[in-house]
Amino acid sequence: MTRHQTPVFFSDFDGTIAQVDVTDVILAEFADPAWREVEDDWVDGRIGSRECLKRQMAMVEASAKELDALIDTVPLDPHFAEFHALIRERGIPFYVVSDGFDYAIRRVLRNCGVDGELLNGSHLFSSSMHVRGRGVEVDFPHWPEVCAHGCATCKPEVIRRVRGDNRPVIFIGDGLSDRFAVEEADVVFARDRLLAYCRQHHVACTAFETFAEIDQHLGVGVRGQDWVSEVRSE
Ligand SMILES: [Mg+2]
Ligand SMILES: [Zn+2]
């Protein structure tokens, strides 16, 4: 049924496209060390990621120049830029869905040559951040109403609203905030904590380390036919 539909990619950013969590890097460098206590509250499930980020980012003290210099050191998946160029050439939609902040994500993506529609709400769905003096203001545009999970950016809701009828969804991610998104996906590529979660909860997924492997798995599909059966026969 879905076989002849063009798939839609949704990818996490931190720990997936970027090799580190950029928000954590910013907090480690520029926030009061108490940010780690808030992080524990989130990891242990006492608060959602929206509440967590709101409280943590209020502890950040840095200028735009300092933030930019730090963001420019963030290492990326070495095969991401190539992968993105390939699927773009094939006309396959690729959306970044992230609890992280548009300010940092845009800068990292532009640094690796991905430009075009990086407006938050077009091909990027993430939390939003503005630098004000030596602090930052944050906002959560996707969506303003808090979901039942307490997400900063509700990934399953973004997928539901954006995917279009019957288009197969390929989700790529690594972390805790991705566990809600996999429920909306037809094909899941997972690493680290998301991989452990999928295995524990019997969610079908393919383990990956870099985007080069995703490209290989999808080789036939990205180039044309039968991508669903290709991926599912793994
Ligand atoms: Mg992640
Ligand atoms: Zn949610």
XYZ file of N, CA, C and O in Angstrom, residues 32-226:
780
model
N 24.895 27.698 35.514
C 25.118 27.320 36.906
C 25.104 25.786 36.984
O 24.243 25.149 36.375
N 26.050 25.194 37.723
C 26.133 23.719 37.782
C 24.844 23.043 38.256
O 24.659 21.834 38.051
N 23.947 23.802 38.850
C 22.672 23.223 39.298
C 21.840 22.687 38.126
O 20.860 21.977 38.333
N 22.254 23.007 36.897
C 21.496 22.488 35.737
C 21.476 20.960 35.738
O 20.530 20.344 35.266
N 22.509 20.370 36.320
C 22.577 18.899 36.319
C 21.519 18.276 37.234
O 21.045 17.170 36.983
N 21.158 18.997 38.288
C 20.093 18.487 39.168
C 18.763 18.480 38.433
O 17.955 17.562 38.582
N 18.541 19.522 37.630
C 17.308 19.593 36.836
C 17.306 18.454 35.816
O 16.285 17.804 35.577
N 18.476 18.187 35.247
C 18.609 17.101 34.271
C 18.205 15.762 34.909
O 17.515 14.950 34.290
N 18.648 15.551 36.141
C 18.300 14.307 36.838
C 16.789 14.180 37.022
O 16.238 13.086 36.895
N 16.137 15.302 37.304
C 14.671 15.281 37.453
C 14.007 14.808 36.172
O 13.017 14.094 36.191
N 14.579 15.225 35.037
C 14.017 14.832 33.747
C 14.310 13.355 33.436
O 13.411 12.591 33.087
N 15.570 12.969 33.628
C 15.948 11.572 33.345
C 15.126 10.611 34.208
O 14.690 9.558 33.746
N 14.873 11.008 35.443
C 14.105 10.146 36.347
C 12.594 10.268 36.150
O 11.823 9.628 36.867
N 12.182 11.112 35.194
C 10.761 11.176 34.856
C 9.925 12.072 35.762
O 8.701 12.042 35.697
N 10.569 12.889 36.596
C 9.790 13.756 37.483
C 9.258 14.984 36.753
O 8.234 15.543 37.123
N 9.961 15.422 35.698
C 9.482 16.559 34.893
C 9.643 16.221 33.412
O 10.441 15.351 33.049
N 8.875 16.918 32.564
C 9.007 16.736 31.118
C 10.169 17.554 30.585
O 10.763 18.365 31.307
N 10.504 17.357 29.309
C 11.666 18.058 28.753
C 11.428 19.565 28.632
O 12.357 20.356 28.704
N 10.161 19.974 28.495
C 9.888 21.408 28.378
C 10.222 22.124 29.689
O 10.929 23.132 29.695
N 9.722 21.587 30.767
C 9.986 22.135 32.100
C 11.492 22.115 32.385
O 12.059 23.086 32.887
N 12.122 21.023 31.994
C 13.555 20.855 32.205
C 14.338 21.959 31.488
O 15.162 22.651 32.093
N 14.071 22.156 30.211
C 14.822 23.136 29.418
C 14.529 24.568 29.853
O 15.414 25.419 29.848
N 13.286 24.830 30.210
C 12.925 26.167 30.676
C 13.774 26.529 31.894
O 14.344 27.615 31.968
N 13.864 25.594 32.836
C 14.616 25.868 34.066
C 16.120 25.920 33.803
O 16.834 26.770 34.341
N 16.605 25.036 32.958
C 18.055 25.013 32.697
C 18.517 26.246 31.924
O 19.549 26.841 32.268
N 17.777 26.626 30.902
C 18.247 27.728 30.056
C 18.197 29.073 30.784
O 18.903 30.004 30.420
N 17.368 29.142 31.833
C 17.334 30.363 32.644
C 18.648 30.530 33.421
O 18.953 31.608 33.921
N 19.440 29.454 33.502
C 20.709 29.507 34.242
C 21.898 29.873 33.341
O 23.032 29.917 33.806
N 21.637 30.072 32.049
C 22.731 30.341 31.103
C 23.136 31.803 31.156
O 22.291 32.699 31.128
N 24.452 32.021 31.205
C 24.970 33.376 31.157
C 26.096 33.420 30.124
O 27.186 32.910 30.361
N 25.784 33.974 28.948
C 26.781 34.050 27.872
C 26.313 35.030 26.814
O 25.109 35.234 26.631
N 27.267 35.620 26.108
C 26.929 36.521 25.008
C 26.721 35.694 23.743
O 27.123 34.519 23.677
N 26.124 36.316 22.729
C 25.935 35.642 21.439
C 27.288 35.208 20.876
O 27.425 34.109 20.317
N 28.290 36.064 21.044
C 29.612 35.751 20.506
C 30.203 34.500 21.168
O 30.756 33.624 20.501
N 30.033 34.411 22.477
C 30.536 33.236 23.209
C 29.775 31.970 22.811
O 30.363 30.905 22.619
N 28.466 32.120 22.691
C 27.647 30.964 22.293
C 28.034 30.483 20.891
O 28.223 29.291 20.655
N 28.167 31.431 19.982
C 28.499 31.080 18.591
C 29.841 30.348 18.518
O 29.983 29.351 17.809
N 30.820 30.852 19.261
C 32.156 30.232 19.233
C 32.081 28.792 19.727
O 32.713 27.891 19.171
N 31.265 28.568 20.755
C 31.132 27.208 21.292
C 30.378 26.311 20.300
O 30.776 25.165 20.041
N 29.302 26.830 19.745
C 28.489 26.041 18.804
C 29.340 25.617 17.593
O 29.180 24.525 17.059
N 30.268 26.486 17.210
C 31.118 26.182 16.053
C 32.092 25.027 16.297
O 32.732 24.542 15.366
N 32.191 24.572 17.545
C 33.092 23.444 17.826
C 32.347 22.104 17.834
O 32.955 21.052 18.040
N 31.033 22.142 17.632
C 30.228 20.919 17.742
C 30.542 19.944 16.598
O 30.454 20.308 15.427
N 30.935 18.706 16.932
C 31.219 17.734 15.870
C 29.942 17.102 15.315
O 28.995 16.818 16.050
N 29.936 16.897 14.003
C 28.766 16.331 13.319
C 29.015 14.911 12.869
O 30.162 14.505 12.681
N 27.944 14.177 12.645
C 28.060 12.886 11.967
C 28.806 13.149 10.657
O 28.399 13.997 9.867
N 29.915 12.425 10.421
C 30.753 12.732 9.260
C 30.064 12.504 7.918
O 30.533 12.997 6.890
N 28.967 11.750 7.919
C 28.289 11.438 6.659
C 26.957 12.164 6.496
O 26.248 11.942 5.526
N 26.640 13.014 7.459
C 25.323 13.635 7.392
C 25.142 14.558 6.187
O 24.131 14.492 5.487
N 26.122 15.426 5.950
C 25.983 16.428 4.882
C 25.773 15.737 3.527
O 24.907 16.133 2.734
N 26.539 14.685 3.319
C 26.450 13.926 2.069
C 25.075 13.252 1.941
O 24.440 13.268 0.881
N 24.634 12.656 3.027
C 23.336 11.997 3.070
C 22.217 12.997 2.771
O 21.322 12.746 1.964
N 22.295 14.146 3.420
C 21.263 15.165 3.244
C 21.226 15.651 1.792
O 20.153 15.831 1.215
N 22.397 15.837 1.217
C 22.469 16.297 -0.181
C 21.843 15.262 -1.113
O 21.115 15.602 -2.055
N 22.091 13.980 -0.824
C 21.570 12.900 -1.666
C 20.040 12.845 -1.632
O 19.392 12.808 -2.678
N 19.475 12.854 -0.448
C 18.021 12.722 -0.410
C 17.337 13.997 -0.905
O 16.254 13.955 -1.452
N 18.015 15.107 -0.754
C 17.461 16.355 -1.272
C 17.402 16.309 -2.809
O 16.429 16.706 -3.429
N 18.474 15.784 -3.361
C 18.559 15.611 -4.812
C 17.431 14.698 -5.316
O 16.903 14.876 -6.402
N 17.072 13.697 -4.489
C 15.999 12.763 -4.852
C 14.615 13.303 -4.540
O 13.633 12.601 -4.740
N 14.556 14.471 -3.966
C 13.253 15.065 -3.662
C 12.540 14.424 -2.486
O 11.313 14.456 -2.390
N 13.306 13.809 -1.581
C 12.700 13.180 -0.409
C 12.719 14.169 0.757
O 13.770 14.694 1.106
N 11.556 14.434 1.329
C 11.515 15.413 2.419
C 12.267 14.959 3.661
O 12.204 13.779 4.019
N 12.970 15.880 4.272
C 13.757 15.595 5.480
C 13.477 16.691 6.510
O 13.708 17.873 6.242
N 12.957 16.268 7.651
C 12.632 17.225 8.704
C 13.465 16.931 9.938
O 13.617 15.772 10.334
N 13.978 18.002 10.541
C 14.666 17.859 11.821
C 13.652 18.152 12.925
O 12.974 19.187 12.887
N 13.501 17.213 13.862
C 12.613 17.436 15.017
C 13.451 17.331 16.276
O 14.100 16.316 16.522
N 13.420 18.395 17.070
C 14.367 18.437 18.181
C 13.835 19.190 19.387
O 13.156 20.205 19.241
N 14.199 18.686 20.567
C 13.955 19.441 21.794
C 14.962 20.590 21.900
O 14.759 21.529 22.650
N 16.055 20.485 21.164
C 17.112 21.505 21.190
C 16.646 22.819 20.567
O 15.492 22.963 20.168
N 17.580 23.778 20.449
C 17.199 25.142 20.086
C 17.590 25.515 18.659
O 18.716 25.259 18.217
N 16.621 26.144 17.983
C 16.807 26.540 16.579
C 18.090 27.354 16.368
O 18.792 27.175 15.378
N 18.398 28.229 17.323
C 19.578 29.101 17.216
C 20.841 28.259 16.958
O 21.638 28.543 16.057
N 20.990 27.198 17.762
C 22.186 26.355 17.645
C 22.093 25.407 16.450
O 23.070 25.221 15.712
N 20.919 24.827 16.238
C 20.757 23.841 15.159
C 21.015 24.481 13.795
O 21.730 23.933 12.964
N 20.438 25.653 13.590
C 20.640 26.359 12.312
C 22.116 26.648 12.065
O 22.619 26.484 10.967
N 22.786 27.089 13.120
C 24.200 27.437 12.963
C 25.034 26.194 12.624
O 25.885 26.228 11.735
N 24.766 25.097 13.312
C 25.501 23.855 13.047
C 25.218 23.363 11.627
O 26.136 22.996 10.886
N 23.953 23.370 11.228
C 23.605 22.873 9.884
C 24.206 23.754 8.796
O 24.739 23.264 7.805
N 24.153 25.067 8.985
C 24.740 25.979 7.983
C 26.241 25.758 7.882
O 26.805 25.781 6.797
N 26.866 25.517 9.037
C 28.317 25.266 9.037
C 28.679 24.047 8.201
O 29.773 23.949 7.671
N 27.763 23.077 8.103
C 28.088 21.870 7.322
C 27.479 21.932 5.924
O 27.437 20.936 5.209
N 27.000 23.094 5.543
C 26.578 23.289 4.157
C 25.104 23.049 3.879
O 24.658 23.094 2.750
N 24.317 22.761 4.936
C 22.878 22.603 4.741
C 22.242 23.976 4.899
O 22.341 24.586 5.949
N 21.647 24.443 3.823
C 20.965 25.739 3.977
C 19.511 25.571 3.545
O 18.920 24.543 3.786
N 18.972 26.560 2.916
C 17.584 26.441 2.485
C 16.634 26.670 3.641
O 16.861 27.545 4.465
N 15.603 25.822 3.702
C 14.492 26.100 4.609
C 14.770 25.696 6.052
O 14.341 24.655 6.498
N 15.477 26.534 6.740
C 15.778 26.219 8.131
C 14.962 27.073 9.098
O 15.222 27.116 10.286
N 13.956 27.733 8.550
C 13.042 28.487 9.386
C 12.355 27.495 10.315
O 11.916 26.430 9.867
N 12.278 27.838 11.584
C 11.640 26.934 12.539
C 10.152 26.825 12.203
O 9.413 27.781 12.295
N 9.731 25.619 11.808
C 8.339 25.429 11.393
C 8.231 25.081 9.923
O 7.143 24.791 9.433
N 9.353 25.092 9.188
C 9.299 24.628 7.793
C 9.945 23.238 7.719
O 9.255 22.237 7.692
N 11.287 23.154 7.705
C 11.927 21.843 7.738
C 12.642 21.585 9.046
O 13.343 20.602 9.213
N 12.463 22.499 9.942
C 13.035 22.369 11.283
C 11.927 22.613 12.298
O 11.215 23.621 12.205
N 11.751 21.638 13.187
C 10.760 21.797 14.263
C 11.504 21.611 15.574
O 11.914 20.495 15.922
N 11.715 22.712 16.273
C 12.522 22.629 17.486
C 12.089 23.682 18.486
O 11.208 24.500 18.203
N 12.739 23.682 19.630
C 12.546 24.748 20.589
C 13.199 26.006 20.019
O 14.032 25.920 19.112
N 12.837 27.138 20.565
C 13.318 28.392 20.000
C 14.102 29.172 21.052
O 13.794 29.090 22.246
N 15.124 29.882 20.600
C 15.972 30.614 21.551
C 16.439 31.935 20.963
O 16.808 32.004 19.795
N 16.405 32.971 21.773
C 16.953 34.272 21.394
C 17.935 34.708 22.468
O 17.680 34.519 23.655
N 19.037 35.284 22.022
C 20.011 35.800 22.982
C 19.622 37.229 23.336
O 19.333 38.033 22.447
N 19.558 37.500 24.631
C 19.252 38.857 25.119
C 20.350 39.265 26.080
O 20.380 38.773 27.217
N 21.254 40.128 25.627
C 22.370 40.521 26.490
C 23.238 39.309 26.798
O 23.743 38.653 25.888
N 23.356 38.974 28.086
C 24.146 37.794 28.457
C 23.268 36.635 28.939
O 23.697 35.755 29.665
N 22.019 36.656 28.489
C 21.114 35.554 28.825
C 20.345 35.129 27.586
O 20.523 35.701 26.508
N 19.524 34.100 27.748
C 18.728 33.645 26.605
C 17.253 33.558 26.991
O 16.917 33.274 28.144
N 16.404 33.812 25.999
C 14.965 33.621 26.168
C 14.563 32.426 25.342
O 15.001 32.293 24.196
N 13.745 31.575 25.901
C 13.348 30.383 25.150
C 11.836 30.327 24.967
O 11.082 30.949 25.709
N 11.458 29.560 23.953
C 10.046 29.437 23.628
C 9.850 28.064 22.976
O 10.813 27.488 22.451
N 8.631 27.570 23.035
C 8.380 26.225 22.522
C 7.231 26.272 21.516
O 6.075 26.033 21.868
N 7.554 26.575 20.275
C 6.498 26.806 19.283
C 5.805 25.533 18.771
O 4.766 25.659 18.123
N 6.353 24.333 19.053
C 5.753 23.083 18.525
C 5.420 22.109 19.641
O 6.163 21.183 19.892
N 4.379 22.216 20.306
C 3.343 23.230 20.076
C 3.132 24.019 21.350
O 3.520 23.542 22.412
N 2.530 25.205 21.264
C 2.420 26.038 22.466
C 1.685 25.322 23.603
O 2.032 25.476 24.767
N 0.686 24.519 23.263
C -0.021 23.768 24.312
C 0.874 22.592 24.723
O 1.451 21.918 23.876
N 1.030 22.381 25.995
C 1.905 21.296 26.463
C 1.212 19.955 26.242
O 0.041 19.797 26.552
N 1.946 18.991 25.676
C 1.368 17.668 25.435
C 1.387 16.837 26.717
O 1.979 17.233 27.707
N 0.784 15.680 26.645
C 0.701 14.811 27.825
C 2.081 14.357 28.309
O 2.276 14.096 29.491
N 3.057 14.268 27.373
C 4.400 13.845 27.782
C 5.199 14.972 28.427
O 6.256 14.738 28.989
N 4.749 16.219 28.220
C 5.523 17.363 28.699
C 6.702 17.695 27.805
O 7.689 18.290 28.231
N 6.625 17.319 26.522
C 7.743 17.537 25.588
C 8.029 19.025 25.373
O 7.117 19.851 25.356
N 9.302 19.347 25.149
C 9.661 20.689 24.688
C 9.124 20.847 23.262
O 8.400 21.787 22.934
N 9.490 19.905 22.399
C 8.924 19.798 21.052
C 8.274 18.425 20.994
O 8.960 17.413 21.191
N 6.973 18.366 20.735
C 6.319 17.059 20.741
C 6.551 16.355 19.398
O 5.887 16.643 18.402
N 7.527 15.448 19.387
C 7.922 14.813 18.124
C 6.786 14.012 17.476
O 6.574 14.139 16.265
N 6.050 13.171 18.223
C 4.960 12.448 17.556
C 3.901 13.384 16.976
O 3.352 13.115 15.897
N 3.645 14.481 17.667
C 2.636 15.425 17.169
C 3.136 16.125 15.894
O 2.385 16.326 14.948
N 4.423 16.475 15.860
C 4.996 17.075 14.645
C 4.842 16.087 13.488
O 4.400 16.449 12.387
N 5.179 14.825 13.741
C 5.099 13.824 12.679
C 3.665 13.684 12.184
O 3.411 13.678 10.978
N 2.721 13.610 13.115
C 1.308 13.478 12.708
C 0.860 14.641 11.837
O 0.149 14.466 10.861
N 1.284 15.842 12.204
C 0.798 17.015 11.473
C 1.498 17.213 10.135
O 0.957 17.842 9.243
N 2.718 16.700 10.029
C 3.529 17.022 8.845
C 3.562 15.895 7.806
O 3.728 16.147 6.618
N 3.388 14.649 8.218
C 3.684 13.504 7.351
C 2.845 13.436 6.071
O 3.326 12.979 5.040
N 1.595 13.863 6.125
C 0.731 13.727 4.950
C 0.144 12.328 4.891
O 0.635 11.412 5.552
N -0.883 12.161 4.099
C -1.609 10.891 4.056
C -0.750 9.757 3.537
O -0.164 9.843 2.464
N -0.716 8.681 4.294
C -0.096 7.431 3.849
C 1.376 7.487 3.514
O 1.915 6.545 2.934
N 2.033 8.571 3.812
C 3.461 8.605 3.481
C 4.224 7.859 4.563
O 4.057 8.133 5.743
N 5.050 6.917 4.140
C 5.816 6.166 5.138
C 6.807 7.088 5.858
O 7.485 7.901 5.225
N 6.861 6.939 7.158
C 7.732 7.780 7.972
C 8.968 6.985 8.408
O 8.865 5.896 8.956
N 10.123 7.555 8.129
C 11.382 6.985 8.608
C 11.885 7.894 9.714
O 12.089 9.090 9.489
N 12.061 7.344 10.898
C 12.540 8.151 12.020
C 13.953 7.729 12.415
O 14.260 6.538 12.501
N 14.795 8.732 12.676
C 16.189 8.485 13.058
C 16.453 9.193 14.386
O 16.205 10.397 14.489
N 16.924 8.441 15.373
C 17.162 9.111 16.661
C 18.033 8.307 17.602
O 18.409 7.163 17.321
N 18.330 8.925 18.735
C 19.264 8.288 19.675
C 18.837 8.346 21.134
O 19.471 7.713 21.977
N 17.826 9.148 21.448
C 17.683 9.458 22.875
C 16.315 9.237 23.483
O 15.380 8.764 22.837
N 16.236 9.646 24.723
C 15.008 9.491 25.496
C 13.822 10.228 24.883
O 12.709 9.733 24.887
N 14.063 11.434 24.375
C 12.941 12.215 23.852
C 12.436 11.643 22.527
O 11.413 12.082 22.006
N 13.136 10.651 21.987
C 12.692 10.032 20.728
C 11.743 8.863 20.953
O 11.160 8.345 20.013
N 11.604 8.448 22.208
C 10.799 7.238 22.433
C 9.332 7.444 22.099
O 8.627 6.492 21.765
N 8.861 8.682 22.168
C 7.464 8.936 21.810
C 7.294 8.956 20.287
O 6.255 8.600 19.756
N 8.343 9.392 19.590
C 8.267 9.549 18.129
C 8.195 8.207 17.409
O 7.550 8.095 16.364
N 8.841 7.184 17.967
C 8.910 5.915 17.234
C 7.526 5.295 17.034
O 7.318 4.523 16.107
N 6.588 5.684 17.883
C 5.226 5.158 17.726
C 4.576 5.612 16.425
O 3.657 4.972 15.918
N 5.038 6.739 15.897
C 4.456 7.276 14.661
C 5.234 6.843 13.423
O 4.894 7.222 12.309
N 6.312 6.089 13.606
C 7.198 5.789 12.472
C 6.944 4.403 11.888
O 6.568 3.477 12.603
N 7.143 4.274 10.581
C 7.056 2.969 9.922
C 8.397 2.250 9.976
O 8.458 1.028 9.997
N 9.466 3.034 9.919
C 10.815 2.479 9.965
C 11.617 3.321 10.961
O 11.558 4.544 10.925
N 12.346 2.648 11.846
C 13.113 3.363 12.868
C 14.594 2.994 12.765
O 14.942 1.812 12.699
N 15.434 4.013 12.743
C 16.879 3.815 12.891
C 17.253 4.349 14.261
O 16.944 5.501 14.574
N 17.899 3.512 15.069
C 18.142 3.920 16.454
C 19.564 3.635 16.890
O 20.197 2.688 16.429
N 20.043 4.483 17.780
C 21.299 4.201 18.463
C 21.187 4.588 19.936
O 20.202 5.183 20.358
N 22.177 4.212 20.688
C 22.280 4.557 22.111
C 20.997 4.290 22.899
O 20.448 3.224 22.826
N 20.536 5.308 23.617
C 19.417 5.079 24.534
C 18.117 4.719 23.807
O 17.311 3.960 24.325
N 17.946 5.252 22.615
C 16.726 4.892 21.861
C 16.783 3.427 21.431
O 15.765 2.727 21.466
N 17.959 2.965 21.059
C 18.127 1.564 20.659
C 17.791 0.645 21.850
O 17.048 -0.333 21.695
N 18.304 1.001 23.014
C 18.014 0.205 24.216
C 16.508 0.210 24.497
O 15.922 -0.825 24.812
N 15.896 1.365 24.352
C 14.454 1.478 24.599
C 13.664 0.606 23.617
O 12.752 -0.127 24.006
N 14.022 0.683 22.333
C 13.305 -0.089 21.310
C 13.446 -1.590 21.586
O 12.481 -2.338 21.460
N 14.640 -2.007 21.953
C 14.854 -3.431 22.221
C 14.046 -3.873 23.427
O 13.419 -4.930 23.413
N 14.042 -3.037 24.440
C 13.321 -3.377 25.667
C 11.813 -3.437 25.431
O 11.119 -4.255 26.019
N 11.313 -2.576 24.562
C 9.864 -2.505 24.341
C 9.424 -3.157 23.040
O 8.310 -2.935 22.569
N 10.314 -3.933 22.444
C 9.998 -4.685 21.228
C 9.498 -3.794 20.091
O 8.540 -4.131 19.401
N 10.129 -2.642 19.930
C 9.842 -1.780 18.788
C 10.846 -2.164 17.695
O 12.057 -2.159 17.938
N 10.328 -2.523 16.516
C 11.220 -2.910 15.418
C 12.100 -1.729 15.038
O 11.611 -0.611 14.848
N 13.406 -1.969 14.956
C 14.295 -0.884 14.560
C 15.582 -1.449 13.977
O 15.872 -2.631 14.130
N 16.312 -0.597 13.287
C 17.622 -0.967 12.763
C 18.661 -0.126 13.498
O 18.523 1.094 13.580
N 19.670 -0.798 14.036
C 20.730 -0.069 14.729
C 21.616 0.628 13.688
O 21.829 0.106 12.603
N 22.091 1.809 14.023
C 23.012 2.499 13.110
C 24.037 3.263 13.925
O 23.802 3.593 15.079
N 25.176 3.535 13.285
C 26.189 4.368 13.924
C 26.323 5.713 13.232
O 26.478 6.732 13.871
N 26.298 5.684 11.890
C 26.395 6.954 11.157
C 25.382 6.962 10.010
O 24.812 5.926 9.660
N 25.201 8.125 9.416
C 24.263 8.262 8.304
C 24.691 7.461 7.075
O 23.878 7.196 6.197
N 25.953 7.066 7.022
C 26.397 6.247 5.890
C 25.644 4.920 5.896
O 25.263 4.394 4.848
N 25.398 4.382 7.091
C 24.674 3.105 7.181
C 23.218 3.265 6.809
O 22.626 2.379 6.193
N 22.643 4.389 7.159
C 21.237 4.613 6.788
C 21.141 4.671 5.268
O 20.253 4.076 4.665
N 22.084 5.326 4.665
C 22.131 5.411 3.208
C 22.231 4.009 2.592
O 21.518 3.673 1.657
N 23.072 3.164 3.167
C 23.219 1.801 2.635
C 21.932 1.000 2.780
O 21.491 0.336 1.850
N 21.324 1.074 3.960
C 20.082 0.339 4.198
C 18.988 0.768 3.243
O 18.159 -0.022 2.827
N 18.987 2.043 2.938
C 17.915 2.573 2.107
C 18.322 2.668 0.656
O 17.590 3.211 -0.149
N 19.484 2.153 0.335
C 20.029 2.317 -1.001
C 19.015 2.152 -2.110
O 18.819 3.043 -2.933
N 18.332 1.025 -2.112
C 17.378 0.751 -3.177
C 16.227 1.742 -3.117
O 15.817 2.311 -4.118
N 15.737 1.951 -1.900
C 14.575 2.816 -1.742
C 14.840 4.239 -2.138
O 14.054 4.854 -2.858
N 15.968 4.763 -1.688
C 16.269 6.152 -1.978
C 16.378 6.361 -3.483
O 16.035 7.395 -4.010
N 16.807 5.319 -4.159
C 16.944 5.449 -5.597
C 15.656 5.099 -6.348
O 15.612 5.110 -7.551
N 14.645 4.686 -5.648
C 13.403 4.472 -6.376
C 12.394 3.545 -5.753
O 11.525 3.985 -5.025
N 12.506 2.245 -5.989
C 11.393 1.357 -5.670
C 11.532 0.572 -4.369
O 12.617 0.358 -3.869
N 10.385 0.129 -3.924
C 10.338 -0.912 -2.901
C 11.152 -0.646 -1.657
O 11.671 -1.558 -1.050
